[in-house]
mmCIF file of C-alpha atoms (C1' of nucleotides) in Angstrom:
data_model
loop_
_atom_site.group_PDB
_atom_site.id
_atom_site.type_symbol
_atom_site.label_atom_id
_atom_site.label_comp_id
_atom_site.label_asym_id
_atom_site.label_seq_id
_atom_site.Cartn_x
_atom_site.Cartn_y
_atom_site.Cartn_z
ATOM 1 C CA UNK U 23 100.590 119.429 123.722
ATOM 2 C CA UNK U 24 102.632 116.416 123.151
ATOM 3 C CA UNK U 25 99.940 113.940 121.956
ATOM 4 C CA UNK U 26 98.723 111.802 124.594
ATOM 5 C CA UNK U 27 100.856 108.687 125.252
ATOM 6 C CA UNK U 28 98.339 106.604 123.573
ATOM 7 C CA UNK U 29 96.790 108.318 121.047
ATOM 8 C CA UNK U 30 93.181 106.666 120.761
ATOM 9 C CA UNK U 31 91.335 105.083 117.401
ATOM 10 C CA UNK U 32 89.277 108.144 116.960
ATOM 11 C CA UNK U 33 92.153 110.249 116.829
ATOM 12 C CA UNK U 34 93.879 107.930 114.395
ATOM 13 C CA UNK U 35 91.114 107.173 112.472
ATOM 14 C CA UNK U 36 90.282 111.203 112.041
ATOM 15 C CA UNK U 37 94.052 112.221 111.264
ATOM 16 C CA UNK U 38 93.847 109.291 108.830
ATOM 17 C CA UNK U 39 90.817 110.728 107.085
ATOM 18 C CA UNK U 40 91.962 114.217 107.356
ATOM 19 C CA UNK U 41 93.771 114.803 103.722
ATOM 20 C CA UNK U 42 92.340 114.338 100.461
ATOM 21 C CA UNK U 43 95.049 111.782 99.067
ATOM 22 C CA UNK U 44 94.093 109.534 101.724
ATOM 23 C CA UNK U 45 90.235 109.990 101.298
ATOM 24 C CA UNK U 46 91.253 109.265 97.575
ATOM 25 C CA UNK U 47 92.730 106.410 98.311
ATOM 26 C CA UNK U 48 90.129 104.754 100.539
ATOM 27 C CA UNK U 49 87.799 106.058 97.673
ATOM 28 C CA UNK U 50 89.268 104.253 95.179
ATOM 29 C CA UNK U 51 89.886 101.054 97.506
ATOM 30 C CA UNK U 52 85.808 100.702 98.334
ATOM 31 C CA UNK U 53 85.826 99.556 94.512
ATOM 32 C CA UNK U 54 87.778 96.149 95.378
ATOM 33 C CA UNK U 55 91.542 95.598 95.773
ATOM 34 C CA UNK U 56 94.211 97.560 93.811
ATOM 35 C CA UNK U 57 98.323 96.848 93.706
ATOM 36 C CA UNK U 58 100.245 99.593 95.773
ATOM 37 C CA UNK U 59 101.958 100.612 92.366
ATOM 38 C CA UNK U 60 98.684 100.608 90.397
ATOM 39 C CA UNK U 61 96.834 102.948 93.284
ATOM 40 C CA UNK U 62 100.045 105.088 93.117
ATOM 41 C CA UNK U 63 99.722 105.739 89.543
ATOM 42 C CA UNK U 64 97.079 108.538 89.398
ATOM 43 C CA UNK U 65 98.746 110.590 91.934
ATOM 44 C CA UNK U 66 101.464 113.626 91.580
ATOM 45 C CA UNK U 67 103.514 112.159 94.012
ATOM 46 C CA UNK U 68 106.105 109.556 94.257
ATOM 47 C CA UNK U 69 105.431 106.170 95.086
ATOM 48 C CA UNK U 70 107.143 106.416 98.582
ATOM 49 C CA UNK U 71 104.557 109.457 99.085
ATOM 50 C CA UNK U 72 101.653 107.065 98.483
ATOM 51 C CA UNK U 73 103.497 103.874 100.637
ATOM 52 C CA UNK U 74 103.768 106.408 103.541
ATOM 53 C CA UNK U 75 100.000 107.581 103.036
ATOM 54 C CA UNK U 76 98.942 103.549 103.469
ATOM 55 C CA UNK U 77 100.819 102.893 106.494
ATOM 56 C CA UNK U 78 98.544 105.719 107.882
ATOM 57 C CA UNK U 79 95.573 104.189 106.551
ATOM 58 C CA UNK U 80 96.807 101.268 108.577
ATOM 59 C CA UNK U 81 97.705 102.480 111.795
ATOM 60 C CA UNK U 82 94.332 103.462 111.332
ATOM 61 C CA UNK U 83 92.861 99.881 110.717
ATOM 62 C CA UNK U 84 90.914 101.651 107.085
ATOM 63 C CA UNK U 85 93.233 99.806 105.024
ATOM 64 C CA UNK U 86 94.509 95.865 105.026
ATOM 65 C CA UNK U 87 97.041 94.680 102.811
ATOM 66 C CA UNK U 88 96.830 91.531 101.402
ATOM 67 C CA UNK U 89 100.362 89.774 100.228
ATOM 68 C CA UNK U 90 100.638 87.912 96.916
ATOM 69 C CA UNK U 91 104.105 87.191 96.190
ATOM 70 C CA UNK U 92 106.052 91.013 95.710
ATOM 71 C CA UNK U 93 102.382 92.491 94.733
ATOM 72 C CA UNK U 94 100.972 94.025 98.145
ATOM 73 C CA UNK U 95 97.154 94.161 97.176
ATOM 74 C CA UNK U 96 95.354 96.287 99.350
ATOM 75 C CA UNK U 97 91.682 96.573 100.397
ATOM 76 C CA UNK U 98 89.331 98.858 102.229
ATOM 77 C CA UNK U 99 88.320 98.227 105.935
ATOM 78 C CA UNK U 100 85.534 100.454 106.937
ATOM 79 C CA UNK U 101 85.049 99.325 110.917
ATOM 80 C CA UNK U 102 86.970 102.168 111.984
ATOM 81 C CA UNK U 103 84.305 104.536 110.435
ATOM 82 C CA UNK U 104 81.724 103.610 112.197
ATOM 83 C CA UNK U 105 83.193 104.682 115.543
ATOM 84 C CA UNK U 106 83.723 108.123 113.942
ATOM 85 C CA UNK U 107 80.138 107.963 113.011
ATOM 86 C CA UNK U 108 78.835 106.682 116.482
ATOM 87 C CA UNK U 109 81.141 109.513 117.928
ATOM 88 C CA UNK U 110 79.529 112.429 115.791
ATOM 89 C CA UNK U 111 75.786 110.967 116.279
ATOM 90 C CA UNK U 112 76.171 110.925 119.925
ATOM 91 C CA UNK U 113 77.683 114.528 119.613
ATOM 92 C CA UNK U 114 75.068 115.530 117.789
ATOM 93 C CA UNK U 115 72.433 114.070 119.793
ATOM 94 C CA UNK U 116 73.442 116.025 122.588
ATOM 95 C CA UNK U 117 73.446 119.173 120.677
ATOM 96 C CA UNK U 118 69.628 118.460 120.043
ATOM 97 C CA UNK U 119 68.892 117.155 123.525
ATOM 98 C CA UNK U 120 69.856 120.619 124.824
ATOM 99 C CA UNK U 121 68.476 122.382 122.073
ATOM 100 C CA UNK U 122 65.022 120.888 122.753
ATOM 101 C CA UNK U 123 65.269 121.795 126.171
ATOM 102 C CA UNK U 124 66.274 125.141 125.259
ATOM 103 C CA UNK U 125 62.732 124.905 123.191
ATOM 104 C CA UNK U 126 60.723 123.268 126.010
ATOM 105 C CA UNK U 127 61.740 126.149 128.461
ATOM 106 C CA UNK U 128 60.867 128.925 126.113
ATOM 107 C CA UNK U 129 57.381 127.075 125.582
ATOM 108 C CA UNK U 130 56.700 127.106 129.101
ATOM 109 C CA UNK U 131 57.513 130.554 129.246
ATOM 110 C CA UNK U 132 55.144 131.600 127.022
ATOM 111 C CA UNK U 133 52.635 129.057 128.830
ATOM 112 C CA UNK U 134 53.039 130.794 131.636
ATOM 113 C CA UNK U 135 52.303 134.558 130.298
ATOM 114 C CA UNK U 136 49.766 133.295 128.437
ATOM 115 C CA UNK U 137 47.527 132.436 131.146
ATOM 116 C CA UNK U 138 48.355 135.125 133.857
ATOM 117 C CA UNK U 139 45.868 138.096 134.125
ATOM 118 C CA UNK U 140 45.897 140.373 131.379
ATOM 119 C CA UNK U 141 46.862 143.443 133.107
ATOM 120 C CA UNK U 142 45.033 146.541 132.801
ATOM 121 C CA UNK U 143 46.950 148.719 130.505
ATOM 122 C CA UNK U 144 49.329 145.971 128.757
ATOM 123 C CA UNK U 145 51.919 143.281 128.525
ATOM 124 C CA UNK U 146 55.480 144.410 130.699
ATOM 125 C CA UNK U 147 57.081 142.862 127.570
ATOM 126 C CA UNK F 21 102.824 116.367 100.156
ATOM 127 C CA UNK F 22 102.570 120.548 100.639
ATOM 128 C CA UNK F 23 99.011 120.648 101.891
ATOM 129 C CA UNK F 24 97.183 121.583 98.684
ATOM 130 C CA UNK F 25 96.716 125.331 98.422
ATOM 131 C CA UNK F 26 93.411 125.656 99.399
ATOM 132 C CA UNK F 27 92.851 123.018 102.198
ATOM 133 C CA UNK F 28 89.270 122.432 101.750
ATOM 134 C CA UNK F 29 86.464 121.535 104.482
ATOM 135 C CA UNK F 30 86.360 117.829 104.873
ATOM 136 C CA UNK F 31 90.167 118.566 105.652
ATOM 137 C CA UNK F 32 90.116 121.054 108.355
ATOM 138 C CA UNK F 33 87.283 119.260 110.134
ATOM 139 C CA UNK F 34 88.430 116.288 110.091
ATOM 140 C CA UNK F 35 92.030 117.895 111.486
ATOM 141 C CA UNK F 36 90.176 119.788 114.038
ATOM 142 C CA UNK F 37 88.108 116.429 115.195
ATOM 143 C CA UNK F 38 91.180 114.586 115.219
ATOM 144 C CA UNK F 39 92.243 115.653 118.438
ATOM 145 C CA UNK F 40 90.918 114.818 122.046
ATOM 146 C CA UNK F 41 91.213 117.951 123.415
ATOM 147 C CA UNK F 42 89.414 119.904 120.501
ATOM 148 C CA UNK F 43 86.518 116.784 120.774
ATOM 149 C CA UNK F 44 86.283 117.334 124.771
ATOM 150 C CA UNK F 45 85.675 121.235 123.673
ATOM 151 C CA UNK F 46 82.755 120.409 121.763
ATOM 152 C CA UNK F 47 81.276 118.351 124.146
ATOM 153 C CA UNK F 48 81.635 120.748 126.310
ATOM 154 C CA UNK F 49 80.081 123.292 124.070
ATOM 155 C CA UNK F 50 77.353 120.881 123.092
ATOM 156 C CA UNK F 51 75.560 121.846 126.594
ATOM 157 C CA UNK F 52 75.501 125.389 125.775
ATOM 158 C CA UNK F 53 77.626 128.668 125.932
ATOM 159 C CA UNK F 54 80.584 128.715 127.604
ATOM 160 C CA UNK F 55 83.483 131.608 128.363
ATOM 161 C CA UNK F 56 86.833 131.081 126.943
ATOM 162 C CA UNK F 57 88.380 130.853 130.672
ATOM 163 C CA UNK F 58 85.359 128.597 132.018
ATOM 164 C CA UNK F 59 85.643 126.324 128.795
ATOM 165 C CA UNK F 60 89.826 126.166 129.871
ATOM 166 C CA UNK F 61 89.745 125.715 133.422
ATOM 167 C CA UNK F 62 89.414 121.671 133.608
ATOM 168 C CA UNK F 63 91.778 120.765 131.250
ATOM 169 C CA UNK F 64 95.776 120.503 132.024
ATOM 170 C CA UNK F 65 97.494 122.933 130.029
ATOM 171 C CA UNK F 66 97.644 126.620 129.387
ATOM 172 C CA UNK F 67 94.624 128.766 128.820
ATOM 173 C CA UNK F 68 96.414 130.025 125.412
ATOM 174 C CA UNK F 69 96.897 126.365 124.604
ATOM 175 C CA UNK F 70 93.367 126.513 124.692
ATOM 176 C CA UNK F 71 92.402 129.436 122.760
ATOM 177 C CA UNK F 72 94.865 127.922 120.252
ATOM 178 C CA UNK F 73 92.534 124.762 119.935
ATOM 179 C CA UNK F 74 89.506 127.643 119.870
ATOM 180 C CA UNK F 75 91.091 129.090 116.895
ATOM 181 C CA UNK F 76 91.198 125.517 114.865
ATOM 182 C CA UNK F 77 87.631 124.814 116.139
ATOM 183 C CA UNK F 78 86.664 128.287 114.316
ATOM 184 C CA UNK F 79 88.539 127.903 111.394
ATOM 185 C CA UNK F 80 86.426 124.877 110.820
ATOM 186 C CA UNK F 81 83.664 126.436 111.686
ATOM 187 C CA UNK F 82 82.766 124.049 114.375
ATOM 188 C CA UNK F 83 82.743 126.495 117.257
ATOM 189 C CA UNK F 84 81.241 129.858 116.913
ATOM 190 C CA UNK F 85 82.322 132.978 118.963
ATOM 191 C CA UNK F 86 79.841 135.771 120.435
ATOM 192 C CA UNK F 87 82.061 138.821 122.079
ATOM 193 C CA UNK F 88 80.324 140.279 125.311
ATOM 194 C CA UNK F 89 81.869 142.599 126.539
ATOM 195 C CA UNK F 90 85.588 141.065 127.485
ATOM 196 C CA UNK F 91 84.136 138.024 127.723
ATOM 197 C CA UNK F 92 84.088 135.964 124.615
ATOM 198 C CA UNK F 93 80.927 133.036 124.472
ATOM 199 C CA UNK F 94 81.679 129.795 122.510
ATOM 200 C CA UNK F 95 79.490 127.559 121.145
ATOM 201 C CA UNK F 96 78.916 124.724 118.729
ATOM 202 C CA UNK F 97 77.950 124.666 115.273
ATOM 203 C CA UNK F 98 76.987 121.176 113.971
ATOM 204 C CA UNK F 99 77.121 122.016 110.320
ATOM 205 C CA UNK F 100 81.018 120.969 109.393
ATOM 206 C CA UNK F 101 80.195 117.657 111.038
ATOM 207 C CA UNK F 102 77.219 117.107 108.607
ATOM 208 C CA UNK F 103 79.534 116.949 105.710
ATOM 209 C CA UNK F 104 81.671 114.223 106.983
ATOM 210 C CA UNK F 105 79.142 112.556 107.809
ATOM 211 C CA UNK F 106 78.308 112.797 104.507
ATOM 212 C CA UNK F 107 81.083 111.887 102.479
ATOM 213 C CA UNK F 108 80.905 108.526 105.485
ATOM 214 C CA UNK F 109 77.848 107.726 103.768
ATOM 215 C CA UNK F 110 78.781 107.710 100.652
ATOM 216 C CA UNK F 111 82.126 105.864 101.207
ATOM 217 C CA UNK F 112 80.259 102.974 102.664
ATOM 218 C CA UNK F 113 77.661 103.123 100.102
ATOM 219 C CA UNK F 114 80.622 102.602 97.977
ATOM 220 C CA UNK F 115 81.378 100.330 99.721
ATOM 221 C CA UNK F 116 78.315 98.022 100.456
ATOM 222 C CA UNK F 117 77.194 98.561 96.504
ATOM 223 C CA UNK F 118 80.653 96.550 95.681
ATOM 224 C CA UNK F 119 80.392 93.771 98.458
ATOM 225 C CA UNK F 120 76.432 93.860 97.010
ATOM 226 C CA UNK F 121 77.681 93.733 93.086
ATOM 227 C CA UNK F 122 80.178 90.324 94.478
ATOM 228 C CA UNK F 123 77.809 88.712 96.206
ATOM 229 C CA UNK F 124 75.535 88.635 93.035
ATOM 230 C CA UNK F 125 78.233 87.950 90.880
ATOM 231 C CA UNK F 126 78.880 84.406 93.243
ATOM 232 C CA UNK F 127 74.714 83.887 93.302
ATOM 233 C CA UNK F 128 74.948 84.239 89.739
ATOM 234 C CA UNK F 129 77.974 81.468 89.388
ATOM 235 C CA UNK F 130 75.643 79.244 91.321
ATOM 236 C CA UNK F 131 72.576 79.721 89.521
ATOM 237 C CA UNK F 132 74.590 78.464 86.517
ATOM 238 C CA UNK F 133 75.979 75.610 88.023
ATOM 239 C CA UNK F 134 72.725 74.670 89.251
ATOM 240 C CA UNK F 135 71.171 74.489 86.562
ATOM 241 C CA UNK F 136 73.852 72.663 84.350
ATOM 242 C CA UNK F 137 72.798 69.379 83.826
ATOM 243 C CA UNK F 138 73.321 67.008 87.158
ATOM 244 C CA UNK F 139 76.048 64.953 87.073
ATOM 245 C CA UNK F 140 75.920 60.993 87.510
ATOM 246 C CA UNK F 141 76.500 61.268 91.582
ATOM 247 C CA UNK F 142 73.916 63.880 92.478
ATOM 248 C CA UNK F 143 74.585 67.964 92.845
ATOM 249 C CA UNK F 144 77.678 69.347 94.027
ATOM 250 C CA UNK F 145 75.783 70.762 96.642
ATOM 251 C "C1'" DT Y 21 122.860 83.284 88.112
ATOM 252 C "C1'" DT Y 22 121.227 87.644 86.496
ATOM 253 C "C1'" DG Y 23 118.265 91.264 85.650
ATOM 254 C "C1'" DA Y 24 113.849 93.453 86.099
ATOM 255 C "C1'" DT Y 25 109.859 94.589 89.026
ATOM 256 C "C1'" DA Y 26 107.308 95.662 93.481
ATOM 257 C "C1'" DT Y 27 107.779 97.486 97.565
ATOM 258 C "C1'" DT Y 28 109.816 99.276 101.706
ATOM 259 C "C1'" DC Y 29 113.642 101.408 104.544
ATOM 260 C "C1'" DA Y 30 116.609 105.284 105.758
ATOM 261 C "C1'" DA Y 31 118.050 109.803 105.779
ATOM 262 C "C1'" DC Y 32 116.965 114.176 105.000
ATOM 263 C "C1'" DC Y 33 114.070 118.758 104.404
ATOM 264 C "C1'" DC Y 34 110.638 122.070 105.609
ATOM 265 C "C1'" DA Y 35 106.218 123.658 107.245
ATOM 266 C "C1'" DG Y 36 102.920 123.360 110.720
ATOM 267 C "C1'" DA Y 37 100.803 121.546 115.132
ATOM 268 C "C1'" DG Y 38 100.763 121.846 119.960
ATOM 269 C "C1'" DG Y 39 102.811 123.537 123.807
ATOM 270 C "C1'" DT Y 40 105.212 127.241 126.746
ATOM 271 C "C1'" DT Y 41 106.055 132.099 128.688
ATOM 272 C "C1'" DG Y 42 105.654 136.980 128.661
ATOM 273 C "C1'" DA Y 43 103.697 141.178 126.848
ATOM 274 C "C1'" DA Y 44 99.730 143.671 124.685
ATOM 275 C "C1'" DT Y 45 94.860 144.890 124.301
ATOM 276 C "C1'" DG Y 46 90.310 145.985 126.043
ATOM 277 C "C1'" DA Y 47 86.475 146.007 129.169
ATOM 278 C "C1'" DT Y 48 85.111 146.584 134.333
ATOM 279 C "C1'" DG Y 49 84.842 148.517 138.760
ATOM 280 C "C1'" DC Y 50 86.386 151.548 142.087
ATOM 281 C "C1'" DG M 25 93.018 157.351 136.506
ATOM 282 C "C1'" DC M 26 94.251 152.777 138.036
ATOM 283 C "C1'" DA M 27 94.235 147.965 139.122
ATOM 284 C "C1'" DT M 28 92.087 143.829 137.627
ATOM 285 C "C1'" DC M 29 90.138 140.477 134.785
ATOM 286 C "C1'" DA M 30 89.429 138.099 130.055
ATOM 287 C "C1'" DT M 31 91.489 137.273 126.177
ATOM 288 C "C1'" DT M 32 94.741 137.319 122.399
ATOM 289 C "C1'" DC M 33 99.385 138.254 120.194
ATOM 290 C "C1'" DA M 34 104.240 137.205 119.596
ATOM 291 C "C1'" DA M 35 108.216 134.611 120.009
ATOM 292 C "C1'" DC M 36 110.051 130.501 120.833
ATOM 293 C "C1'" DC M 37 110.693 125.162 121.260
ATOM 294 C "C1'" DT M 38 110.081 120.414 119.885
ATOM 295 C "C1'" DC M 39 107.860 116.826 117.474
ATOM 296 C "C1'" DT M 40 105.491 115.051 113.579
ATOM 297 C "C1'" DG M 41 103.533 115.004 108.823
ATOM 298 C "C1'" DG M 42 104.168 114.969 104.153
ATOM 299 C "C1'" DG M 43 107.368 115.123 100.751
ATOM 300 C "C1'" DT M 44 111.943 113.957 98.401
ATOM 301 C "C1'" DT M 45 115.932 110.818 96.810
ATOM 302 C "C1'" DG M 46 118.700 106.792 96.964
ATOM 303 C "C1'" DA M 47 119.626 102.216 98.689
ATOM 304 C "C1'" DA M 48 117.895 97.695 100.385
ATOM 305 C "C1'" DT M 49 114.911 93.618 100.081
ATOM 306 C "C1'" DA M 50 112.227 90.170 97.962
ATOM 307 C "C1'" DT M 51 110.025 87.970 94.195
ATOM 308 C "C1'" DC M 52 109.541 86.833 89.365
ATOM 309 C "C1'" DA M 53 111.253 85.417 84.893
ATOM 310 C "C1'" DA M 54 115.004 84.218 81.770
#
DNA sequence: TTGATATTCAACCCAGAGGTTGAATGATGC
DNA sequence: GCATCATTCAACCTCTGGGTTGAATATCAA
């Protein structure tokens, strides 16, 4: 399927989060601002690796870079998380929803049985 | 970057969420059972296309299939989703702890200035 | 200026995602 | 048995993601 035209936020935001450099790097960014070559540094990967891994983080709107002369500092944006989270809690909330209605019928269903006549020689279940 | 060897399960739920089809599936699903064919039918592409997206549900183990028969029942299985939701938390935690640590390190600042002796023309605030 | 440092740009490679079509498998119903 | 229905398997195509290396750009420092 070629991608939708416009790929939405969510989708972004997900693909962005999906791969554990990245997650790294927001993890590391949610303790203040770090220099592209300094967040680079723990990683076995070039530095162009990790410069191609922020731009994601910025299409993505998790990431804002900051310049300061040739230093690019960069910082952690968390907005875009919260739509993921929205998105999964409504998700979520409609699993229960049916779920409890699933519940409710099975209740009344045993409602029900329990207060027909007991017949003579037995439950037909 | 080779995905690392063993992609773990933030990764491949977080891949399988990050598409609109695979989300519209679990909506879908989120209402209860559906057939592979049934689940297919509304959306524009191929029915394999679809089992395809099936397949990347399962291997997160978002989507869980029953066999009946020929027919094959879907549904959804919140757990994966728990765990990013998770590791949200505990990024913004992360997060809000840091912005929580600056803002007393600036009350701090101020307490001190306050209560340096007042100069000649009144507080600087 | 000149040279070092910080960062991106450009070109390339390869594996995998998402799609297609056509054939294979397996249950159902006559 | 035979046709049909539900589903996957297999092969293929194209685009993108993640990685590399090498060159370009821009700033700093002398």
């Amino acid at each position: 399927m070629r991608m939708p035209a416009t790929p939405n936020h969510l989708d972004q935001t997900l693909l962005a989060l999906a791969d554990p450099t990245r997650r790294a790097i927001l993890q590391r960014l949610s303790a203040g601002e770090v220099r592209v070559t300094e967040l680079a540094q723990p990683f076995a990967m070039s530095l162009n690796a990790v410069s191609k891994h922020i731009r994601v983080l910025e299409r993505a709107h998790l990431v804002h870079r900051r310049r300061e002369g040739r230093e690019h500092l960069l910082s952690f944006t968390p907005k875009p998380m919260d739509d993921v989270a929205r998105w999964m809690d409504a998700q979520r909330a409609n699993w229960s929803a049916r779920l409890q209605a699933l519940d409710d019928l099975l209740q009344e269903e045993d409602r029900v049985l329990a207060s027909a006549p007991p017949p003579k020689k037995g439950r037909t279940r």
